[in-house]
Amino acid sequence: MMAQLRLEIVTPDKLVLSQDVDYVGAPGLLGEFGIMANHIPFLSALGIGSLMYKLDGKAHYVFIAGGFAEVSGNKVTILAEVAERPEDIDIERARKAQDRAKQRVERERDKVDFARAQAAMQRAFYRMRVRENAVSLGSSTH
């Protein structure tokens, strides 16, 4: 059995996940990074995307947006502004948000709100991706 590490995903509202896992991959602001047991201490700002963790050879996904990741000892703490497990993602709502964001991006291309519209579009895209990955893998829990 592979050495494990504790993954905790926390938002300002709640503890989203606390699980012993084999691997964590997350979207850092400067690119994706991966963590396994016995990793050196590490701190990174988080972007928007899919956090993936492996448990018993199976991949699981959590949507995250913003915040920080800290690795210390055999523990990965994700302090996220937003974190949603696949079963908590409303795919229709995410599709509608993506459509609204696309329209805003087209309308706001030359205005200050362009970056906000792009970020909204990115959040909707990754929410749908996390949900669809979980459905296609048949693992919407954990």
Coordinates of N, CA and C in Angstrom, one line a residue, residues 1-51:
M1 N 0.8 -1.2 0.0 CA 0.0 0.0 0.0 C 0.9 1.3 0.0
M2 N 0.5 2.2 -0.8 CA 1.2 3.5 -1.0 C 1.0 4.3 0.3
A3 N 2.0 5.1 0.7 CA 1.9 6.0 1.8 C 0.9 7.1 1.4
Q4 N 0.1 7.5 2.4 CA -1.0 8.4 2.2 C -0.7 9.7 2.9
L5 N -1.5 10.7 2.5 CA -1.5 12.0 3.1 C -2.9 12.4 3.3
R6 N -3.1 13.3 4.3 CA -4.5 13.8 4.6 C -4.8 15.0 3.8
L7 N -5.9 15.0 3.1 CA -6.4 16.1 2.3 C -7.5 16.8 3.0
E8 N -7.4 18.1 3.3 CA -8.5 18.8 3.9 C -8.8 20.0 3.0
I9 N -10.1 20.1 2.5 CA -10.5 21.2 1.7 C -11.6 22.0 2.5
V10 N -11.2 23.3 2.8 CA -12.0 24.1 3.6 C -12.4 25.4 2.9
T11 N -13.7 25.8 3.0 CA -14.1 27.2 2.5 C -14.4 28.0 3.7
P12 N -14.7 29.3 3.5 CA -15.1 30.1 4.7 C -16.4 29.6 5.4
D13 N -17.2 28.8 4.6 CA -18.5 28.3 5.2 C -18.4 26.9 5.8
K14 N -17.5 26.0 5.3 CA -17.6 24.7 5.8 C -16.3 23.8 5.4
L15 N -16.3 22.7 6.0 CA -15.3 21.7 5.7 C -15.9 20.9 4.5
V16 N -15.3 20.9 3.4 CA -15.8 20.3 2.2 C -15.3 18.8 2.1
L17 N -14.1 18.6 2.5 CA -13.6 17.2 2.4 C -12.4 17.0 3.4
S18 N -12.4 15.9 4.1 CA -11.3 15.5 5.0 C -11.1 14.0 4.7
Q19 N -10.0 13.7 4.0 CA -9.8 12.3 3.5 C -8.4 11.9 3.4
D20 N -8.0 10.7 3.8 CA -6.7 10.2 3.5 C -6.6 9.8 2.0
V21 N -5.6 10.3 1.3 CA -5.5 10.1 -0.2 C -4.1 9.7 -0.6
D22 N -4.0 9.2 -1.8 CA -2.7 8.8 -2.3 C -2.0 9.9 -3.1
Y23 N -2.8 10.9 -3.6 CA -2.2 11.9 -4.5 C -3.2 13.1 -4.6
V24 N -2.6 14.3 -4.7 CA -3.5 15.5 -4.9 C -2.8 16.3 -6.0
G25 N -3.7 16.7 -7.0 CA -3.3 17.6 -8.1 C -4.2 18.8 -8.1
A26 N -3.6 20.0 -8.1 CA -4.4 21.2 -8.0 C -3.9 22.3 -8.9
P27 N -4.9 23.2 -9.3 CA -4.5 24.3 -10.2 C -3.9 25.5 -9.4
G28 N -2.6 25.6 -9.4 CA -1.9 26.7 -8.8 C -2.0 27.9 -9.8
L29 N -1.8 29.1 -9.3 CA -1.8 30.3 -10.1 C -0.8 30.2 -11.2
L30 N 0.4 29.6 -10.9 CA 1.4 29.5 -11.9 C 1.4 28.1 -12.7
G31 N 0.4 27.4 -12.5 CA 0.3 26.1 -13.2 C -0.1 25.0 -12.2
E32 N -0.4 23.8 -12.7 CA -0.9 22.7 -11.9 C 0.3 22.1 -11.2
F33 N 0.0 21.6 -10.0 CA 1.1 20.9 -9.2 C 0.5 19.7 -8.6
G34 N 1.4 18.7 -8.3 CA 1.0 17.5 -7.7 C 1.7 17.2 -6.4
I35 N 1.0 16.6 -5.5 CA 1.6 16.3 -4.1 C 1.3 14.8 -3.8
M36 N 2.4 14.2 -3.3 CA 2.3 12.8 -2.8 C 2.8 12.8 -1.3
A37 N 2.7 11.7 -0.6 CA 3.2 11.7 0.7 C 4.6 12.0 0.8
N38 N 5.0 12.6 1.9 CA 6.4 13.0 2.2 C 6.9 14.1 1.3
H39 N 6.0 15.0 0.8 CA 6.4 16.1 0.0 C 7.0 17.2 0.9
I40 N 7.9 18.0 0.3 CA 8.5 19.1 1.1 C 7.4 20.1 1.4
P41 N 7.6 20.9 2.5 CA 6.6 22.0 2.8 C 6.4 22.9 1.6
F42 N 5.2 23.3 1.4 CA 4.9 24.0 0.1 C 3.7 24.9 0.3
L43 N 3.7 26.1 -0.3 CA 2.6 27.0 -0.2 C 2.3 27.6 -1.6
S44 N 1.1 27.6 -2.1 CA 0.8 28.1 -3.4 C -0.6 28.8 -3.4
A45 N -0.7 29.8 -4.1 CA -2.0 30.5 -4.4 C -2.7 29.6 -5.4
L46 N -4.0 29.5 -5.3 CA -4.8 28.6 -6.2 C -5.5 29.4 -7.3
G47 N -5.7 28.8 -8.4 CA -6.5 29.4 -9.5 C -7.9 28.8 -9.5
I48 N -8.5 28.8 -10.7 CA -9.8 28.2 -10.9 C -9.6 26.9 -11.6
G49 N -10.2 25.8 -11.1 CA -10.1 24.6 -11.9 C -10.5 23.4 -11.1
S50 N -10.0 22.2 -11.6 CA -10.3 20.9 -11.0 C -9.2 20.5 -10.0
L51 N -9.5 20.3 -8.8 CA -8.6 19.6 -7.9 C -8.9 18.1 -8.1

